[in-house]
Short mmCIF file of C-alpha atoms in Angstrom, two decimals:
data_model
loop_
_atom_site.label_atom_id
_atom_site.label_comp_id
_atom_site.label_asym_id
_atom_site.label_seq_id
_atom_site.Cartn_x
_atom_site.Cartn_y
_atom_site.Cartn_z
CA MET A 20 -40.34 -2.03 -40.50
CA ILE A 21 -38.75 -5.42 -38.95
CA ILE A 22 -38.64 -7.06 -42.29
CA LEU A 23 -37.10 -3.93 -43.88
CA CYS A 24 -34.57 -3.52 -41.40
CA ARG A 25 -33.50 -7.28 -41.65
CA LEU A 26 -33.17 -6.81 -45.43
CA LEU A 27 -30.83 -3.63 -44.80
CA LEU A 28 -28.74 -5.72 -42.50
CA ALA A 29 -28.25 -8.55 -45.01
CA MET A 30 -27.27 -6.09 -47.46
CA MET A 31 -24.62 -4.67 -45.34
CA VAL A 32 -22.75 -8.05 -44.61
CA LEU A 33 -19.05 -8.43 -45.63
CA GLN A 34 -18.66 -9.26 -49.35
CA VAL A 35 -17.91 -13.19 -49.41
CA GLU A 36 -15.30 -14.50 -52.22
CA TRP A 37 -17.06 -16.69 -54.78
CA TYR A 38 -16.07 -20.45 -54.23
CA GLY A 39 -16.77 -23.15 -56.67
CA ALA A 40 -19.52 -26.06 -56.39
CA ARG A 41 -17.35 -27.99 -54.38
CA GLY A 42 -16.38 -25.26 -51.96
CA GLU A 43 -12.98 -24.54 -53.63
CA LYS A 44 -11.93 -21.29 -55.01
CA GLN A 45 -11.70 -21.22 -58.60
CA THR A 46 -8.08 -20.91 -59.94
CA TYR A 47 -7.47 -19.78 -63.58
CA LYS A 48 -4.77 -20.50 -66.43
CA TRP A 49 -3.73 -17.87 -68.60
CA ASP A 50 -5.48 -17.43 -71.69
CA ASP A 51 -3.15 -16.79 -74.86
CA ARG A 52 -6.28 -15.61 -76.79
CA GLY A 53 -6.45 -12.57 -74.41
CA TYR A 54 -8.76 -10.77 -72.30
CA ILE A 55 -11.53 -7.96 -72.41
CA LEU A 56 -11.71 -5.58 -69.44
CA TYR A 57 -13.90 -2.43 -69.00
CA CYS A 58 -15.36 -0.02 -66.64
CA PRO A 59 -19.16 -0.17 -66.34
CA CYS A 60 -19.28 3.72 -65.78
CA MET A 61 -22.03 4.86 -68.16
CA GLY A 62 -25.23 5.16 -66.01
CA ARG A 63 -27.25 3.34 -63.38
CA PHE A 64 -27.54 -0.34 -62.76
CA GLY A 65 -30.08 -0.41 -65.87
CA ASN A 66 -27.74 0.87 -68.21
CA GLN A 67 -24.76 -1.17 -66.76
CA ALA A 68 -26.59 -4.44 -67.29
CA ALA A 69 -27.60 -3.47 -70.77
CA HIS A 70 -23.69 -2.99 -71.58
CA PHE A 71 -22.93 -6.18 -69.80
CA LEU A 72 -24.97 -8.32 -72.16
CA GLY A 73 -23.17 -6.63 -75.17
CA SER A 74 -19.93 -6.90 -73.80
CA LEU A 75 -20.22 -10.43 -72.94
CA GLU A 76 -21.01 -11.07 -76.78
CA PHE A 77 -18.21 -8.84 -77.62
CA ALA A 78 -15.65 -10.79 -75.88
CA LYS A 79 -17.12 -13.90 -77.22
CA THR A 80 -17.07 -13.06 -80.85
CA LEU A 81 -13.41 -11.87 -80.57
CA ASN A 82 -12.71 -15.11 -78.40
CA ARG A 83 -11.11 -13.32 -75.44
CA THR A 84 -12.11 -14.01 -71.89
CA PHE A 85 -14.49 -11.74 -70.73
CA VAL A 86 -13.25 -10.06 -67.44
CA ILE A 87 -16.46 -9.29 -65.34
CA PRO A 88 -16.04 -5.92 -63.70
CA PRO A 89 -17.97 -5.21 -60.48
CA TRP A 90 -20.93 -3.35 -60.59
CA ARG A 91 -20.63 0.58 -59.94
CA SER A 92 -22.95 2.10 -57.36
CA TYR A 93 -21.63 4.49 -54.83
CA LYS A 94 -18.87 1.93 -54.68
CA ASN A 95 -17.72 -1.31 -56.51
CA VAL A 96 -19.98 -4.36 -55.83
CA ARG A 97 -18.59 -7.52 -56.66
CA PHE A 98 -20.58 -9.19 -59.66
CA THR A 99 -21.13 -12.41 -57.48
CA ASP A 100 -22.75 -10.31 -54.76
CA TRP A 101 -25.93 -10.02 -56.98
CA PHE A 102 -25.47 -12.74 -59.68
CA GLU A 103 -24.05 -16.29 -60.23
CA LEU A 104 -20.78 -16.69 -62.01
CA GLU A 105 -21.38 -20.30 -63.37
CA PRO A 106 -24.27 -19.25 -65.82
CA VAL A 107 -22.00 -16.58 -67.55
CA GLN A 108 -19.13 -19.03 -67.79
CA SER A 109 -21.35 -21.88 -69.29
CA TYR A 110 -22.03 -19.30 -72.12
CA HIS A 111 -18.26 -17.98 -72.66
CA LYS A 112 -15.04 -18.05 -70.69
CA ALA A 113 -15.01 -15.39 -68.00
CA ILE A 114 -13.07 -14.54 -64.75
CA LEU A 115 -14.26 -12.03 -62.24
CA MET A 116 -12.21 -8.70 -62.47
CA GLU A 117 -11.04 -9.31 -58.62
CA ASP A 118 -9.79 -12.78 -59.61
CA PHE A 119 -8.11 -11.69 -62.74
CA LEU A 120 -6.14 -8.88 -60.83
CA GLU A 121 -4.89 -11.33 -57.92
CA GLN A 122 -4.20 -14.54 -59.85
CA LEU A 123 -3.23 -13.34 -63.33
CA ALA A 124 -2.22 -9.62 -63.53
CA PRO A 125 0.85 -9.79 -61.25
CA THR A 126 2.58 -11.91 -63.94
CA HIS A 127 0.72 -11.30 -67.26
CA TRP A 128 -0.34 -7.42 -66.78
CA PRO A 129 2.06 -6.02 -64.39
CA PRO A 130 1.49 -2.37 -63.45
CA SER A 131 4.21 -1.26 -65.64
CA GLN A 132 2.33 -2.74 -68.77
CA ARG A 133 -1.15 -1.49 -68.02
CA THR A 134 -2.56 0.39 -71.22
CA GLY A 135 -5.83 2.07 -71.25
CA TYR A 136 -7.69 1.78 -74.70
CA CYS A 137 -10.28 4.46 -75.52
CA TYR A 138 -11.57 6.88 -78.43
CA ARG A 139 -9.96 9.88 -78.90
CA ALA A 140 -12.62 12.55 -77.74
CA THR A 141 -12.53 16.27 -78.35
CA GLY A 142 -12.29 18.39 -74.83
CA MET A 143 -9.73 15.84 -73.51
CA ALA A 144 -7.18 17.77 -71.04
CA ASN A 145 -4.52 15.57 -72.39
CA GLU A 146 -4.93 14.49 -76.14
CA ASN A 147 -2.06 11.90 -75.73
CA ASP A 148 -3.86 10.24 -72.48
CA CYS A 149 -7.06 8.22 -72.54
CA GLU A 150 -7.58 9.55 -69.00
CA MET A 151 -9.20 6.35 -67.79
CA LYS A 152 -9.31 7.58 -64.26
CA TYR A 153 -10.47 10.97 -64.82
CA GLY A 154 -13.59 12.01 -62.97
CA ASN A 155 -16.26 9.86 -61.22
CA PRO A 156 -17.16 7.19 -61.45
CA PHE A 157 -13.91 6.30 -63.57
CA GLY A 158 -11.52 7.40 -61.22
CA PRO A 159 -13.14 5.60 -57.99
CA PHE A 160 -13.89 2.47 -59.94
CA TRP A 161 -10.15 1.79 -60.75
CA GLU A 162 -8.80 3.16 -57.58
CA GLU A 163 -10.80 0.71 -55.41
CA LEU A 164 -9.48 -2.23 -57.55
CA GLY A 165 -6.08 -0.80 -57.24
CA VAL A 166 -5.49 -0.13 -60.91
CA ASP A 167 -3.26 2.58 -62.49
CA PHE A 168 -2.45 2.99 -66.26
CA VAL A 169 0.87 4.10 -67.57
CA ASP A 170 -0.03 4.30 -71.34
CA SER A 171 -2.84 4.85 -73.71
CA ASN A 172 -3.76 3.53 -77.09
CA PHE A 173 -6.59 5.32 -79.22
CA THR A 174 -8.68 3.32 -81.56
CA SER A 175 -11.52 4.32 -84.03
CA LEU A 176 -12.73 0.75 -84.37
CA GLY A 177 -16.48 0.13 -83.96
CA TYR A 178 -17.79 -2.44 -81.31
CA ASP A 179 -20.31 -4.37 -83.83
CA VAL A 180 -18.04 -7.29 -84.19
CA ARG A 181 -21.09 -9.36 -85.83
CA MET A 182 -19.75 -7.86 -88.98
CA ASP A 183 -16.62 -9.82 -90.03
CA PHE A 184 -14.93 -6.76 -91.29
CA VAL A 185 -15.07 -5.00 -87.84
CA ARG A 186 -14.19 -8.49 -86.13
CA ASN A 187 -11.14 -8.61 -88.51
CA GLN A 188 -10.25 -5.12 -87.86
CA TRP A 189 -9.98 -5.80 -84.07
CA GLU A 190 -8.20 -9.20 -84.54
CA THR A 191 -5.65 -7.16 -87.16
CA LYS A 192 -4.84 -4.09 -85.26
CA TYR A 193 -4.91 -6.05 -81.58
CA PRO A 194 -3.49 -9.30 -82.04
CA ALA A 195 -3.43 -11.04 -78.68
CA GLU A 196 0.43 -11.63 -78.83
CA GLN A 197 1.03 -7.76 -78.73
CA HIS A 198 -2.42 -7.00 -77.02
CA PRO A 199 -3.12 -9.53 -74.47
CA VAL A 200 -5.08 -7.20 -72.39
CA ILE A 201 -7.61 -4.78 -73.84
CA ALA A 202 -8.94 -2.64 -70.91
CA LEU A 203 -11.47 -0.26 -72.47
CA LYS A 204 -12.57 3.03 -70.96
CA GLY A 205 -16.07 2.07 -71.52
CA ALA A 206 -18.17 -0.72 -72.32
CA PRO A 207 -17.69 -2.33 -75.66
CA ALA A 208 -21.52 -2.27 -76.42
CA LYS A 209 -24.44 -0.41 -77.48
CA TYR A 210 -26.97 1.33 -75.47
CA PRO A 211 -30.01 0.38 -75.60
CA VAL A 212 -28.91 -3.24 -75.54
CA ARG A 213 -29.38 -4.68 -78.97
CA LYS A 214 -32.49 -6.88 -79.85
CA GLU A 215 -30.09 -9.93 -80.70
CA HIS A 216 -28.48 -9.51 -77.48
CA ARG A 217 -31.48 -9.60 -75.13
CA HIS A 218 -31.53 -13.48 -74.90
CA LEU A 219 -28.37 -13.26 -72.95
CA GLN A 220 -30.08 -12.25 -70.05
CA LYS A 221 -30.87 -15.86 -69.31
CA TYR A 222 -27.37 -16.12 -68.22
CA LEU A 223 -27.63 -13.39 -65.62
CA LYS A 224 -28.76 -15.46 -62.71
CA TRP A 225 -29.37 -13.80 -59.57
CA SER A 226 -27.15 -14.87 -56.52
CA LYS A 227 -28.83 -17.33 -54.24
CA ARG A 228 -28.23 -14.63 -51.44
CA LYS A 229 -30.52 -12.17 -53.47
CA LEU A 230 -33.14 -14.88 -54.40
CA ASN A 231 -33.34 -15.88 -50.69
CA GLU A 232 -33.69 -12.24 -49.54
CA ALA A 233 -36.34 -11.48 -51.87
CA GLN A 234 -38.38 -14.80 -51.24
CA GLU A 235 -38.18 -13.88 -47.35
CA TYR A 236 -39.67 -10.54 -48.25
CA ILE A 237 -42.46 -12.30 -50.20
CA ASN A 238 -43.17 -14.84 -47.54
CA ASN A 239 -43.38 -12.17 -45.04
CA THR A 240 -45.65 -9.66 -46.81
CA ILE A 241 -47.52 -11.24 -50.13
CA GLY A 242 -47.24 -14.62 -48.97
CA ASP A 243 -48.18 -17.49 -51.37
CA ASN A 244 -50.84 -15.20 -53.04
CA PRO A 245 -50.28 -14.36 -56.51
CA TYR A 246 -49.42 -10.71 -57.07
CA ILE A 247 -49.12 -7.95 -59.87
CA ALA A 248 -45.69 -5.91 -59.80
CA ILE A 249 -45.65 -2.39 -61.38
CA HIS A 250 -42.67 0.03 -62.05
CA LEU A 251 -43.36 3.63 -61.80
CA ARG A 252 -40.64 5.75 -63.24
CA MET A 253 -41.60 9.33 -62.21
CA GLY A 254 -39.12 11.25 -60.68
CA LYS A 255 -38.03 14.94 -61.79
CA ASP A 256 -34.95 13.60 -63.90
CA TRP A 257 -37.39 11.35 -65.71
CA GLU A 258 -39.90 14.30 -66.36
CA LYS A 259 -37.10 16.09 -68.19
CA ALA A 260 -35.95 13.11 -69.94
CA CYS A 261 -39.45 12.29 -71.20
CA GLU A 262 -39.80 15.99 -72.35
CA SER A 263 -37.00 15.22 -74.95
CA ALA A 264 -38.32 11.73 -75.67
CA VAL A 265 -41.91 12.69 -76.81
CA GLY A 266 -42.17 12.71 -80.64
CA ARG A 267 -39.06 10.59 -81.30
CA ASP A 268 -38.90 7.30 -83.00
CA SER A 269 -36.63 5.71 -80.16
CA PHE A 270 -35.33 6.80 -76.73
CA MET A 271 -33.47 4.79 -74.39
CA GLU A 272 -35.02 1.47 -74.23
CA SER A 273 -38.30 2.16 -76.09
CA GLY A 274 -37.64 -0.46 -78.53
CA GLN A 275 -38.92 -3.11 -75.99
CA CYS A 276 -42.43 -2.03 -76.69
CA LEU A 277 -42.29 0.10 -80.05
CA GLU A 278 -40.01 -1.89 -82.47
CA ASP A 279 -42.93 -3.67 -83.80
CA ILE A 280 -45.02 -0.84 -84.50
CA PRO A 281 -43.90 0.63 -87.64
CA ASN A 282 -43.24 4.61 -87.72
CA ALA A 283 -44.56 4.69 -84.01
CA LYS A 284 -43.70 7.67 -81.89
CA ILE A 285 -43.04 8.20 -78.33
CA ASP A 286 -45.91 9.85 -76.61
CA LYS A 287 -46.05 11.17 -73.01
CA ASP A 288 -48.30 8.35 -71.55
CA VAL A 289 -45.70 5.74 -72.69
CA CYS A 290 -42.63 7.76 -71.27
CA LEU A 291 -44.44 9.32 -68.28
CA PRO A 292 -47.82 7.84 -67.77
CA SER A 293 -50.21 9.99 -65.59
CA MET A 294 -51.67 8.50 -62.36
CA GLU A 295 -55.06 8.19 -64.26
CA VAL A 296 -53.31 6.01 -66.97
CA VAL A 297 -51.84 3.91 -64.19
CA LYS A 298 -54.94 3.37 -62.48
CA ARG A 299 -57.10 2.59 -65.40
CA HIS A 300 -54.37 -0.23 -66.47
CA LEU A 301 -53.79 -1.42 -63.19
CA LEU A 302 -57.47 -1.68 -62.06
CA ALA A 303 -58.27 -3.46 -65.40
CA LEU A 304 -55.63 -6.12 -64.87
CA LEU A 305 -56.75 -6.39 -61.22
CA ARG A 306 -60.34 -7.08 -62.08
CA LYS A 307 -59.33 -9.34 -65.00
CA THR A 308 -57.27 -11.87 -62.78
CA GLY A 309 -58.92 -11.47 -59.41
CA ILE A 310 -55.43 -10.74 -58.04
CA LYS A 311 -55.60 -8.91 -54.52
CA SER A 312 -51.86 -8.05 -54.06
CA LEU A 313 -49.85 -5.33 -55.70
CA PHE A 314 -46.30 -4.86 -55.59
CA VAL A 315 -44.98 -1.30 -56.22
CA ALA A 316 -41.36 -0.08 -57.41
CA SER A 317 -40.87 3.58 -57.82
CA ASP A 318 -38.52 6.30 -57.98
CA VAL A 319 -41.11 8.59 -56.14
CA GLU A 320 -41.85 7.59 -52.64
CA ALA A 321 -44.99 9.32 -52.33
CA GLU A 322 -46.61 7.49 -55.23
CA LYS A 323 -45.99 4.09 -53.45
CA TYR A 324 -47.94 5.35 -50.36
CA ASN A 325 -50.68 7.04 -52.24
CA MET A 326 -51.56 4.04 -54.47
CA GLN A 327 -54.22 2.92 -51.98
CA THR A 328 -55.83 6.08 -52.80
CA TYR A 329 -55.91 5.19 -56.68
CA ILE A 330 -57.13 1.64 -56.49
CA GLY A 331 -58.80 1.42 -53.23
CA ARG A 332 -58.30 -0.72 -49.85
CA ARG A 333 -59.48 -3.99 -51.06
CA TYR A 334 -56.04 -4.60 -52.28
CA GLY A 335 -52.88 -5.19 -50.37
CA ILE A 336 -50.00 -2.96 -51.42
CA TYR A 337 -46.49 -3.89 -50.87
CA TYR A 338 -43.41 -1.84 -51.42
CA LEU A 339 -39.41 -1.85 -50.29
CA SER A 340 -37.05 0.85 -49.39
CA PRO A 341 -35.44 2.95 -52.49
CA GLN A 342 -32.13 1.74 -51.27
CA LEU A 343 -32.98 -1.90 -52.36
CA PRO A 344 -33.52 -1.62 -56.17
CA GLN A 345 -32.06 -5.13 -56.75
CA LEU A 346 -34.54 -6.70 -54.65
CA ASP A 347 -37.29 -4.58 -56.47
CA LEU A 348 -35.97 -6.28 -59.59
CA VAL A 349 -36.19 -9.50 -58.30
CA VAL A 350 -39.60 -9.26 -56.71
CA MET A 351 -40.90 -7.83 -60.01
CA SER A 352 -39.19 -10.62 -61.99
CA LYS A 353 -41.05 -13.00 -59.87
CA ALA A 354 -44.67 -11.76 -60.30
CA ASP A 355 -47.29 -13.26 -61.89
CA TYR A 356 -48.00 -10.11 -64.14
CA PHE A 357 -45.86 -6.93 -64.54
CA ILE A 358 -46.65 -3.69 -65.66
CA GLY A 359 -43.59 -1.59 -66.64
CA ASN A 360 -42.31 1.78 -68.35
CA CYS A 361 -41.62 1.35 -71.99
CA VAL A 362 -38.63 3.77 -71.94
CA SER A 363 -36.86 2.75 -68.65
CA SER A 364 -33.83 0.42 -68.52
CA PHE A 365 -35.06 -0.63 -64.91
CA THR A 366 -38.13 -1.91 -66.71
CA ALA A 367 -35.94 -3.39 -69.52
CA PHE A 368 -34.07 -5.65 -67.13
CA VAL A 369 -37.04 -6.97 -65.71
CA LYS A 370 -38.80 -7.52 -69.20
CA ARG A 371 -35.89 -9.51 -70.37
CA ASP A 372 -35.67 -11.57 -67.12
CA ARG A 373 -39.35 -12.48 -67.53
CA ASP A 374 -39.12 -13.01 -71.33
CA VAL A 375 -36.38 -15.80 -70.72
CA ASN A 376 -38.60 -17.21 -68.07
CA ASN A 377 -41.72 -17.08 -70.38
CA LYS A 378 -43.77 -14.60 -68.22
CA PRO A 379 -45.81 -11.88 -69.48
CA THR A 380 -45.03 -8.12 -69.29
CA GLU A 381 -47.18 -4.95 -70.21
CA PHE A 382 -46.60 -1.37 -70.56
CA PHE A 383 -48.50 1.69 -69.19
CA GLY A 384 -49.96 3.89 -72.23
CA LEU A 385 -49.11 1.41 -74.86
CA GLU A 386 -52.50 0.19 -75.77
CA GLN A 387 -53.69 3.74 -76.09
CA LEU A 388 -50.58 4.63 -78.30
CA LYS A 389 -51.47 1.64 -80.56
CA ILE A 390 -54.96 2.72 -80.92
CA ASN A 391 -53.70 6.51 -81.68
CA HIS A 392 -51.27 5.26 -84.10
CA ALA A 393 -53.71 3.16 -85.83
CA LYS A 394 -56.00 6.13 -86.23
CA GLN A 395 -53.30 8.21 -87.71
CA GLN A 396 -52.14 5.73 -90.32
CA LYS A 397 -55.69 5.49 -91.55
CA THR A 398 -56.05 9.21 -91.82
CA GLU A 399 -52.63 9.39 -93.68
CA LEU A 400 -53.89 7.06 -96.02
#
């Protein structure tokens, strides 16, 4: 409890402005190639992180500066509260949205020139307005940044700028001279994250503060012992999602484990594994590795507390408060072994992080799905 309280207090400290390696605040000059802004307003953190990678690549392909938005939870969270800025800048020119608004917007994107860009959607209250701030989280996101929009620009262009003709369409329709700042209503990226964008995870480096908080937790609980981490996605909302996922070729982030199995379909144990499936897989890995420590991240608190019932009292079981999901992600990424949920974007973040660091990832229910799929393929032959 003491450890948890200390971690919660750390989360509540005032946000600190990011400074460069020499302790000086970064200053920026105007980029004549233009800027890409967007609201990370579709889904929870896992979805936002997937969109971040695609949006970074979108900006790079168009050679516009990537304006990094704050993460959106119940409030805006400055990007550098959770991640380092410099690794992103090592891949492509980037600036925090807060710095863009403070240093560059007053001169180059004044309030009288702020246009929102969007697709024209049916059901809009005003067909001539992008409604950039309509609803939650769109309204609160821009309101907390102090941004209003005075005009709208509707587009029908796709976001897959890997294709030359799509990139040319963007550059022809929106030259930087006339459209220096493209502020999009949503992320210019696909969900789930494209396979070719997953490697960009290596530029999402946790902030030193987040790493220190996670390491402090590990030091005071697991210690120097090796450990297995698991992610159990089992809430009521997930049950409903899996009802529509079973039998489909793909759903959410299922590509992370099914894309290399031709014609495979999602089954219940891959999307919503029973505790019997969890127990069987987990015990097999614990016995195989000889590891005695287990870290559990779950959206269902009861399953954390009941885990001892499933695997026995010879193992140490550890978990964090549900109010600390980013620390869950760090601890799972650092684990010696990890078992996740094939369909979950929360698991997908951990897998990508482990992939770029050459750490193994397994999925509940996947091995049995492979067996069942192989049998079905033989039967059809």
